[in-house]
């Protein structure tokens, strides 16, 4: 049965492509919603008009969709509590702020940037932490008129009351905060746009958000937000601040550590479902510590109260391992469909669909990401194969290899190219016939001549797919005359 009371949201700012940190937060919100049969909502927080870009909004949509995190309400599909894009509801924020002004819980502030800077510098000199002086709180009517004549546009500041705040965080337990540390912060800027702390409260309130699940980096905003709820006389949502995702050097995950956007990982050939599985284990694990889990299983097992308050380390090795496991476990049809994109530079017309599947099946065991496919399959295409200097020297030019290749050239005429099982047997016979040499050495030489590598797909498959003409040609080229 649907639970209409559980409503969670992910509220990214479209100032960049969807970051893995936001993606993990989105995933935890999604899991919590699905587990409790509630609603998962997407809201675009684009009040920073200068930095917000439509292309980033599109990237957020696409990245969430590729991960399978479909939302129940959002800017593109609407819903009962829209608009779901902050820039579409600037008037609403202003109305709420004016209501607070009328009630004496907020006030217009006419101070200009340089005046604020002066206050800040003074505080720095006196080595005290800066708090706005409240000098606009009790202005005379004349003073206000004067500012208007000067053409100043006012901001609206929230009137912060001193109190000890406490809230229960699902992940972190009881959190206490002394609002004495908070000054009269701006809720509407002089350009008419709301600040994050104000807009987020109005939106969460209007969208009937029951649980705010977000990164620990927002915990210092929570007291300000609670103060606003209280001033508006509205009930406060349940909070859950999850630990951050850090790089292995324990610094904030950033560009210098490599990819940080979901779309970059997908473009690098990570499977979305492997990526989702990996993200789910950053700060959470199922009771039995299993690691390979499908989304539906994760939903069934997920418990928000089991999410860790400590930072989680983003380990690329683990993602790589996991992606390799997913590639191994895909059905061959599915893998072939996904691999198709990576064959753009090759003439696929030389192979049937079945042969293409054989190629992919034969190389998948060594794949970490899908974009390794072109490099892994290149020797199946073209008449010739590139052999680098090292393989030429260390393998091809060895006297034993030359002996093998000379014999193989004869033997290649007798191969039944259309019959894979038979090729296996024939190759086994060939190995046996090369007495005095180690089996590994024998196949090394053949493999190097046919593929330019010392490892890769099964040799019988390579032989059968290359066919007689190319096998003979490549072996002949490798023989030193
Ligand atoms: N726009 C904020 C962010 O992307 C949302 C924070 C929140 O969930 O309250 O960090």
Coordinates of C-alpha atoms and ligand atoms in Angstrom, one line a residue:
X1 CA 0.0 0.0 0.0
X2 CA 1.3 3.5 -0.8
X3 CA 2.4 5.6 2.1
X4 CA 1.4 9.1 1.2
X5 CA 3.1 10.5 4.3
X6 CA 6.6 9.5 3.3
X7 CA 7.9 12.1 0.8
X8 CA 11.6 12.7 0.2
X9 CA 13.4 14.7 -2.4
X10 CA 16.7 15.3 -4.1
X11 CA 17.3 19.0 -4.7
X12 CA 20.4 19.5 -6.9
X13 CA 21.6 22.9 -8.1
X14 CA 22.1 22.8 -11.9
X15 CA 25.6 24.4 -11.6
X16 CA 27.4 21.3 -12.9
X17 CA 26.8 17.8 -14.1
X18 CA 25.3 15.4 -11.5
X19 CA 28.1 14.8 -8.9
X20 CA 28.6 11.3 -7.5
X21 CA 27.9 12.7 -4.0
X22 CA 24.5 14.1 -5.0
X23 CA 23.9 10.8 -6.9
X24 CA 24.5 8.8 -3.7
X25 CA 22.2 11.1 -1.8
X26 CA 19.6 10.7 -4.5
X27 CA 20.0 7.0 -4.3
X28 CA 19.5 6.9 -0.5
X29 CA 16.4 9.1 -0.8
X30 CA 15.1 6.8 -3.6
X31 CA 15.8 3.7 -1.6
X32 CA 14.0 5.1 1.5
X33 CA 11.0 6.1 -0.6
X34 CA 10.7 2.8 -2.4
X35 CA 11.2 0.8 0.8
X36 CA 8.5 2.7 2.5
X37 CA 6.2 3.0 -0.5
X38 CA 6.5 6.7 -0.4
X39 CA 7.3 9.4 -3.0
X40 CA 10.7 10.4 -4.4
X41 CA 10.7 14.0 -5.7
X42 CA 13.1 15.9 -7.9
X43 CA 13.5 19.6 -7.3
X44 CA 15.8 21.9 -9.2
X45 CA 17.4 24.5 -7.0
X46 CA 18.3 27.1 -9.6
X47 CA 18.1 30.4 -7.7
X48 CA 21.8 31.1 -8.4
X49 CA 20.8 32.5 -11.8
X50 CA 24.3 33.2 -12.9
X51 CA 25.7 29.7 -12.4
X52 CA 22.6 27.6 -13.2
X53 CA 22.5 26.3 -16.8
X54 CA 19.8 24.3 -18.6
X55 CA 22.5 21.9 -19.9
X56 CA 23.2 20.9 -16.3
X57 CA 19.5 20.4 -15.6
X58 CA 19.4 18.0 -18.6
X59 CA 22.4 16.2 -17.3
X60 CA 20.8 15.8 -13.9
X61 CA 17.7 14.3 -15.6
X62 CA 19.7 12.0 -17.8
X63 CA 22.1 10.8 -15.1
X64 CA 19.3 10.0 -12.6
X65 CA 17.3 8.2 -15.4
X66 CA 20.4 6.2 -16.5
X67 CA 20.7 5.0 -12.9
X68 CA 17.1 4.0 -12.8
X69 CA 16.2 6.6 -10.2
X70 CA 12.9 7.7 -11.6
X71 CA 11.1 10.4 -9.7
X72 CA 7.4 10.6 -8.9
X73 CA 7.2 14.4 -9.1
X74 CA 9.5 16.9 -10.8
X75 CA 9.9 19.9 -13.1
X76 CA 9.5 17.8 -16.2
X77 CA 6.6 15.7 -15.1
X78 CA 4.9 18.1 -12.7
X79 CA 3.0 17.0 -9.6
X80 CA 0.6 18.2 -7.0
X81 CA 3.0 20.5 -5.2
X82 CA 4.8 22.3 -8.0
X83 CA 6.5 24.3 -9.4
X84 CA 9.5 22.0 -8.9
X85 CA 12.0 24.5 -10.2
X86 CA 12.9 27.3 -7.8
X87 CA 13.2 30.0 -10.5
X88 CA 9.5 29.4 -11.3
X89 CA 8.4 30.5 -7.8
X90 CA 10.4 33.5 -6.8
X91 CA 7.1 35.4 -5.9
X92 CA 6.2 32.6 -3.4
X93 CA 9.5 33.1 -1.5
X94 CA 9.0 36.8 -1.4
X95 CA 5.4 36.5 0.0
X96 CA 6.6 34.2 2.8
X97 CA 9.4 36.6 3.6
X98 CA 7.1 39.6 3.7
X99 CA 4.7 37.7 6.0
X100 CA 7.6 37.3 8.4
X101 CA 8.5 41.0 8.1
X102 CA 4.9 41.9 9.0
X103 CA 5.1 39.6 12.0
X104 CA 8.4 41.3 13.1
X105 CA 10.3 38.0 12.5
X106 CA 12.3 39.5 9.7
X107 CA 13.3 43.0 8.6
X108 CA 14.5 44.9 5.6
X109 CA 18.2 45.5 5.4
X110 CA 19.5 48.4 3.3
X111 CA 23.2 47.8 4.0
X112 CA 25.4 47.7 1.0
X113 CA 28.3 45.3 0.3
X114 CA 31.0 47.8 1.4
X115 CA 29.3 48.5 4.7
X116 CA 29.1 44.8 5.4
X117 CA 32.7 44.3 4.4
X118 CA 33.7 47.1 6.9
X119 CA 31.8 45.2 9.7
X120 CA 33.5 42.0 8.7
X121 CA 37.0 43.6 8.7
X122 CA 36.4 45.1 12.1
X123 CA 35.4 41.7 13.5
X124 CA 38.5 40.1 12.0
X125 CA 40.7 42.8 13.5
X126 CA 39.2 42.2 16.9
X127 CA 39.5 38.5 16.4
X128 CA 35.8 37.9 17.0
X129 CA 33.5 35.9 14.7
X130 CA 31.4 38.1 12.5
X131 CA 27.7 38.6 13.1
X132 CA 25.7 41.2 11.4
X133 CA 25.3 44.3 13.6
X134 CA 21.5 44.5 13.2
X135 CA 21.8 48.2 12.4
X136 CA 18.9 48.1 10.0
X137 CA 16.6 46.4 12.5
X138 CA 15.1 49.5 14.0
X139 CA 15.5 52.2 11.4
X140 CA 13.4 55.4 11.5
X141 CA 11.0 56.1 8.6
X142 CA 13.2 59.0 7.5
X143 CA 16.2 56.8 7.3
X144 CA 14.3 54.3 5.2
X145 CA 13.1 57.1 2.9
X146 CA 16.6 58.3 2.5
X147 CA 17.9 54.9 1.4
X148 CA 15.0 54.7 -1.1
X149 CA 16.0 58.1 -2.5
X150 CA 19.6 56.8 -2.8
X151 CA 18.2 54.0 -5.0
X152 CA 19.1 51.2 -2.6
X153 CA 17.3 47.9 -2.9
X154 CA 16.8 46.1 0.4
X155 CA 17.5 42.5 1.3
X156 CA 15.4 40.8 3.9
X157 CA 17.1 39.4 7.0
X158 CA 15.7 36.8 9.4
X159 CA 15.6 37.9 13.0
X160 CA 17.5 35.1 14.8
X161 CA 16.4 34.4 18.4
X162 CA 18.9 33.0 20.9
X163 CA 18.0 29.6 21.9
X164 CA 19.3 26.1 22.3
X165 CA 18.0 23.9 19.4
X166 CA 17.9 20.2 19.4
X167 CA 16.9 17.8 16.7
X168 CA 17.0 14.0 16.3
X169 CA 18.9 13.0 13.3
X170 CA 18.3 9.4 12.0
X171 CA 21.9 8.9 11.1
X172 CA 23.7 11.0 13.8
X173 CA 21.4 10.8 16.8
X174 CA 20.7 13.9 18.9
X175 CA 22.2 17.1 17.6
X176 CA 22.3 20.3 19.6
X177 CA 23.0 23.7 18.5
X178 CA 23.2 27.2 20.1
X179 CA 21.6 29.7 17.8
X180 CA 23.7 32.4 19.5
X181 CA 26.3 31.5 16.9
X182 CA 23.9 32.5 14.1
X183 CA 23.5 36.1 13.0
X184 CA 20.5 37.7 11.3
X185 CA 21.0 35.9 8.0
X186 CA 19.6 37.1 4.7
X187 CA 16.6 35.2 3.4
X188 CA 15.8 37.3 0.3
X189 CA 18.7 39.0 -1.4
X190 CA 18.5 42.6 -2.7
X191 CA 18.0 41.2 -6.2
X192 CA 14.8 39.5 -5.1
X193 CA 16.1 35.9 -5.1
X194 CA 15.8 33.8 -2.0
X195 CA 18.9 32.4 -0.3
X196 CA 19.3 28.6 -0.2
X197 CA 18.3 28.2 3.5
X198 CA 15.0 30.1 3.0
X199 CA 14.0 28.6 -0.4
X200 CA 14.7 25.1 0.8
X201 CA 12.4 25.5 3.8
X202 CA 9.6 27.0 1.8
X203 CA 9.9 24.2 -0.8
X204 CA 10.2 21.4 1.7
X205 CA 7.2 22.8 3.5
X206 CA 5.0 23.3 0.4
X207 CA 6.1 19.9 -1.1
X208 CA 5.2 18.2 2.2
X209 CA 8.6 16.6 2.5
X210 CA 8.6 14.3 5.5
X211 CA 12.3 13.3 5.6
X212 CA 15.3 15.4 4.6
X213 CA 18.1 13.0 3.7
X214 CA 21.2 14.8 2.6
X215 CA 25.0 15.1 3.0
X216 CA 26.6 16.0 6.3
X217 CA 27.9 19.2 4.7
X218 CA 24.4 20.6 5.2
X219 CA 24.2 20.0 8.9
X220 CA 25.3 23.5 9.8
X221 CA 22.4 24.8 7.7
X222 CA 19.8 22.8 9.6
X223 CA 19.5 25.1 12.7
X224 CA 18.8 28.1 10.4
X225 CA 16.2 26.0 8.6
X226 CA 14.6 24.9 11.8
X227 CA 14.4 28.5 13.0
X228 CA 12.5 29.4 9.8
X229 CA 10.0 26.5 10.3
X230 CA 9.4 27.7 13.8
X231 CA 8.9 31.3 12.8
X232 CA 6.4 30.1 10.2
X233 CA 4.8 27.9 12.8
X234 CA 5.1 24.8 10.7
X235 CA 6.3 21.3 11.6
X236 CA 9.9 20.3 11.1
X237 CA 10.8 17.3 8.9
X238 CA 12.8 14.4 10.1
X239 CA 16.5 14.9 9.3
X240 CA 19.2 12.3 8.3
X241 CA 22.6 13.7 7.5
X242 CA 24.7 11.0 5.8
X243 CA 28.5 10.9 5.9
X244 CA 30.4 12.5 3.0
X245 CA 32.1 10.6 0.2
X246 CA 35.9 11.3 0.3
X247 CA 38.8 10.4 -2.0
X248 CA 41.3 7.8 -0.8
X249 CA 43.5 10.7 0.5
X250 CA 40.5 11.7 2.6
X251 CA 40.1 15.0 0.9
X252 CA 36.9 16.1 -0.8
X253 CA 36.3 14.2 -4.0
X254 CA 37.2 16.6 -6.8
X255 CA 38.3 16.7 -10.4
X256 CA 41.9 16.1 -9.5
X257 CA 40.9 12.6 -8.4
X258 CA 39.5 11.9 -11.9
X259 CA 35.8 11.7 -12.9
X260 CA 33.3 13.1 -10.4
X261 CA 30.1 13.2 -12.5
X262 CA 27.9 10.2 -13.0
X263 CA 27.8 10.9 -16.8
X264 CA 31.6 10.8 -16.9
X265 CA 31.6 7.3 -15.3
X266 CA 28.9 6.1 -17.7
X267 CA 30.9 7.5 -20.7
X268 CA 34.0 5.7 -19.4
X269 CA 32.1 2.4 -19.8
X270 CA 30.8 1.7 -16.3
X271 CA 27.4 0.0 -16.3
X272 CA 24.8 2.2 -14.6
X273 CA 23.6 -0.7 -12.5
X274 CA 27.1 -1.5 -11.3
X275 CA 27.6 2.1 -10.5
X276 CA 24.4 2.2 -8.5
X277 CA 25.4 -0.9 -6.6
X278 CA 28.8 0.6 -5.8
X279 CA 27.2 3.9 -4.6
X280 CA 24.8 2.1 -2.4
X281 CA 27.7 0.6 -0.5
X282 CA 29.3 4.0 0.2
X283 CA 28.0 4.5 3.8
X284 CA 25.7 1.5 3.9
X285 CA 26.0 -2.3 3.8
X286 CA 23.5 -5.0 4.1
X287 CA 23.5 -7.1 7.3
X288 CA 25.1 -10.1 5.5
X289 CA 27.8 -7.9 3.9
X290 CA 27.0 -9.1 0.4
X291 CA 28.4 -6.8 -2.2
X292 CA 26.8 -7.6 -5.6
X293 CA 23.2 -6.6 -5.2
X294 CA 20.6 -5.6 -7.7
X295 CA 18.6 -2.4 -7.2
X296 CA 15.5 -4.3 -6.1
X297 CA 17.5 -6.3 -3.5
X298 CA 19.1 -3.1 -2.2
X299 CA 15.6 -1.6 -1.8
X300 CA 14.5 -4.6 0.2
X301 CA 17.5 -4.6 2.4
X302 CA 18.0 -0.8 2.9
X303 CA 17.7 0.7 6.3
X304 CA 18.2 4.4 6.7
X305 CA 19.1 4.0 10.4
X306 CA 22.0 1.7 9.3
X307 CA 23.6 4.4 7.2
X308 CA 27.0 5.5 8.6
X309 CA 27.7 9.0 9.9
X310 CA 31.4 8.6 9.0
X311 CA 32.8 9.5 5.7
X312 CA 32.9 6.8 3.0
X313 CA 36.0 6.4 0.8
X314 CA 35.5 6.3 -3.0
X315 CA 37.7 3.4 -4.1
X316 CA 38.1 3.1 -7.8
X317 CA 39.6 -0.4 -7.5
X318 CA 36.4 -1.6 -6.0
X319 CA 34.2 0.1 -8.6
X320 CA 36.4 -1.5 -11.3
X321 CA 36.1 -5.0 -9.7
X322 CA 32.4 -4.6 -9.4
X323 CA 32.0 -3.4 -13.0
X324 CA 34.0 -6.4 -14.2
X325 CA 31.7 -8.7 -12.2
X326 CA 28.6 -7.1 -13.8
X327 CA 30.1 -7.4 -17.3
X328 CA 30.8 -11.1 -16.6
X329 CA 27.2 -11.7 -15.4
X330 CA 25.3 -9.9 -18.2
X331 CA 23.5 -12.2 -20.7
X332 CA 25.5 -12.3 -23.9
X333 CA 22.6 -10.7 -25.8
X334 CA 22.5 -7.8 -23.4
X335 CA 26.2 -7.3 -23.4
X336 CA 26.3 -7.5 -27.2
X337 CA 23.6 -4.8 -27.4
X338 CA 25.5 -2.5 -25.0
X339 CA 28.8 -3.2 -26.8
X340 CA 27.5 -2.3 -30.2
X341 CA 28.4 1.4 -29.7
X342 CA 32.0 0.5 -29.2
X343 CA 32.3 -1.1 -32.7
X344 CA 31.9 2.1 -34.6
X345 CA 35.4 2.1 -36.0
X346 CA 35.2 -1.5 -37.3
X347 CA 33.6 -3.1 -40.3
X348 CA 31.0 -5.3 -38.7
X349 CA 29.7 -6.6 -42.0
X350 CA 32.3 -9.3 -42.0
X351 CA 30.7 -11.0 -39.1
X352 CA 27.2 -12.4 -38.4
X353 CA 25.4 -11.5 -35.2
X354 CA 26.3 -14.8 -33.8
X355 CA 30.0 -14.3 -34.5
X356 CA 29.8 -10.9 -33.0
X357 CA 28.4 -12.4 -29.8
X358 CA 31.3 -14.9 -29.9
X359 CA 33.8 -12.1 -30.1
X360 CA 32.3 -10.3 -27.2
X361 CA 31.9 -13.4 -25.1
X362 CA 35.5 -14.3 -25.7
X363 CA 36.9 -11.0 -24.4
X364 CA 34.5 -10.2 -21.6
X365 CA 36.4 -12.0 -18.9
X366 CA 39.2 -9.4 -19.0
X367 CA 37.0 -6.3 -19.3
X368 CA 36.9 -3.8 -16.5
X369 CA 34.9 -1.2 -18.5
X370 CA 33.0 -1.2 -21.7
X371 CA 35.2 1.3 -23.4
X372 CA 38.1 -1.2 -23.3
X373 CA 36.2 -3.1 -26.0
X374 CA 37.7 -1.5 -29.1
X375 CA 41.2 -2.3 -27.9
X376 CA 40.2 -5.8 -26.9
X377 CA 38.7 -6.7 -30.2
X378 CA 40.9 -4.9 -32.7
X379 CA 42.7 -8.0 -33.9
X380 CA 39.5 -9.6 -35.1
X381 CA 39.3 -6.9 -37.8
X382 CA 41.4 -6.2 -40.8
X383 CA 43.8 -8.5 -42.7
X384 CA 46.8 -7.8 -40.7
X385 CA 47.7 -7.4 -37.1
X386 CA 50.0 -4.9 -35.4
X387 CA 52.8 -6.5 -33.5
X388 CA 54.7 -4.2 -31.3
X389 CA 58.5 -4.3 -30.8
X390 CA 58.4 -6.0 -27.5
X391 CA 56.2 -8.9 -28.6
X392 CA 58.2 -9.2 -31.8
X393 CA 61.4 -9.5 -29.8
X394 CA 60.3 -11.5 -26.8
X395 CA 58.0 -13.9 -28.5
X396 CA 57.9 -14.0 -32.3
X397 CA 61.7 -13.9 -32.9
X398 CA 62.5 -16.7 -30.4
X399 CA 63.8 -19.8 -32.3
X400 CA 61.2 -22.0 -30.6
X401 CA 58.4 -19.7 -31.8
X402 CA 59.7 -19.7 -35.3
X403 CA 59.7 -23.5 -35.2
X404 CA 56.1 -23.5 -34.0
X405 CA 55.0 -21.0 -36.6
X406 CA 56.6 -22.9 -39.4
X407 CA 54.7 -26.0 -38.4
X408 CA 51.5 -24.1 -37.7
X409 CA 51.6 -22.8 -41.3
X410 CA 51.3 -26.3 -42.6
X411 CA 48.8 -27.3 -40.0
X412 CA 46.5 -24.3 -40.7
X413 CA 45.6 -25.8 -44.0
X414 CA 44.0 -28.7 -42.3
X415 CA 41.8 -26.8 -39.8
X416 CA 38.1 -27.1 -40.1
X417 CA 37.3 -23.4 -39.7
X418 CA 33.6 -23.7 -39.4
X419 CA 33.5 -26.1 -36.5
X420 CA 34.6 -24.6 -33.2
X421 CA 34.6 -27.9 -31.2
X422 CA 36.7 -29.6 -33.9
X423 CA 39.2 -26.6 -33.8
X424 CA 39.7 -27.2 -30.1
X425 CA 40.6 -30.8 -30.7
X426 CA 42.7 -30.0 -33.7
X427 CA 44.7 -27.4 -31.7
X428 CA 45.2 -30.0 -28.9
X429 CA 46.6 -32.4 -31.5
X430 CA 48.8 -29.7 -32.8
X431 CA 50.2 -29.0 -29.3
X432 CA 50.9 -32.7 -28.9
X433 CA 52.7 -32.9 -32.2
X434 CA 55.2 -30.2 -31.2
X435 CA 57.3 -32.5 -29.0
X436 CA 60.1 -31.0 -26.9
X437 CA 58.4 -27.6 -26.4
X438 CA 56.2 -26.5 -23.5
X439 CA 52.5 -26.2 -24.4
X440 CA 52.5 -22.7 -23.2
X441 CA 55.3 -21.7 -25.4
X442 CA 53.6 -23.2 -28.4
X443 CA 50.3 -21.4 -28.0
X444 CA 52.1 -18.2 -27.1
X445 CA 53.8 -18.1 -30.5
X446 CA 50.5 -18.8 -32.3
X447 CA 48.6 -16.3 -30.3
X448 CA 51.2 -13.6 -30.8
X449 CA 51.3 -14.1 -34.5
X450 CA 47.4 -14.1 -34.9
X451 CA 46.6 -11.3 -32.4
X452 CA 49.7 -9.4 -31.5
X453 CA 49.1 -10.2 -27.9
X454 CA 50.2 -12.7 -25.3
X455 CA 46.7 -13.0 -23.8
X456 CA 43.2 -12.5 -24.9
X457 CA 40.4 -14.5 -26.4
X458 CA 40.5 -18.3 -26.7
X459 CA 42.7 -19.3 -29.6
X460 CA 40.2 -21.6 -31.1
X461 CA 37.7 -18.7 -31.3
X462 CA 40.3 -16.4 -32.8
X463 CA 41.2 -19.1 -35.4
X464 CA 37.6 -19.8 -36.3
X465 CA 36.6 -16.1 -36.7
X466 CA 39.7 -15.0 -38.6
X467 CA 39.2 -17.9 -41.0
X468 CA 41.7 -19.6 -43.2
X469 CA 42.9 -16.7 -45.3
X470 CA 43.7 -14.4 -42.5
X471 CA 45.2 -17.1 -40.3
X472 CA 47.6 -18.1 -43.1
X473 CA 48.4 -14.6 -43.9
X474 CA 49.2 -13.6 -40.3
X475 CA 51.3 -16.7 -39.6
X476 CA 53.2 -16.2 -42.8
X477 CA 54.0 -12.6 -41.9
X478 CA 55.3 -13.6 -38.5
X479 CA 57.7 -16.1 -40.0
X480 CA 61.2 -14.7 -40.5
X481 CA 62.4 -15.5 -43.9
Ligands
LIG1 N1 20.7 22.4 -3.5 C1 21.3 21.8 -2.4 C2 22.5 21.0 -2.8 O1 22.6 20.6 -3.9 C3 20.3 21.0 -1.6 C4 20.6 20.7 -0.3 C5 19.5 20.0 0.5 O2 19.2 18.8 0.2 O3 18.9 20.7 1.3 O4 23.4 20.7 -2.0

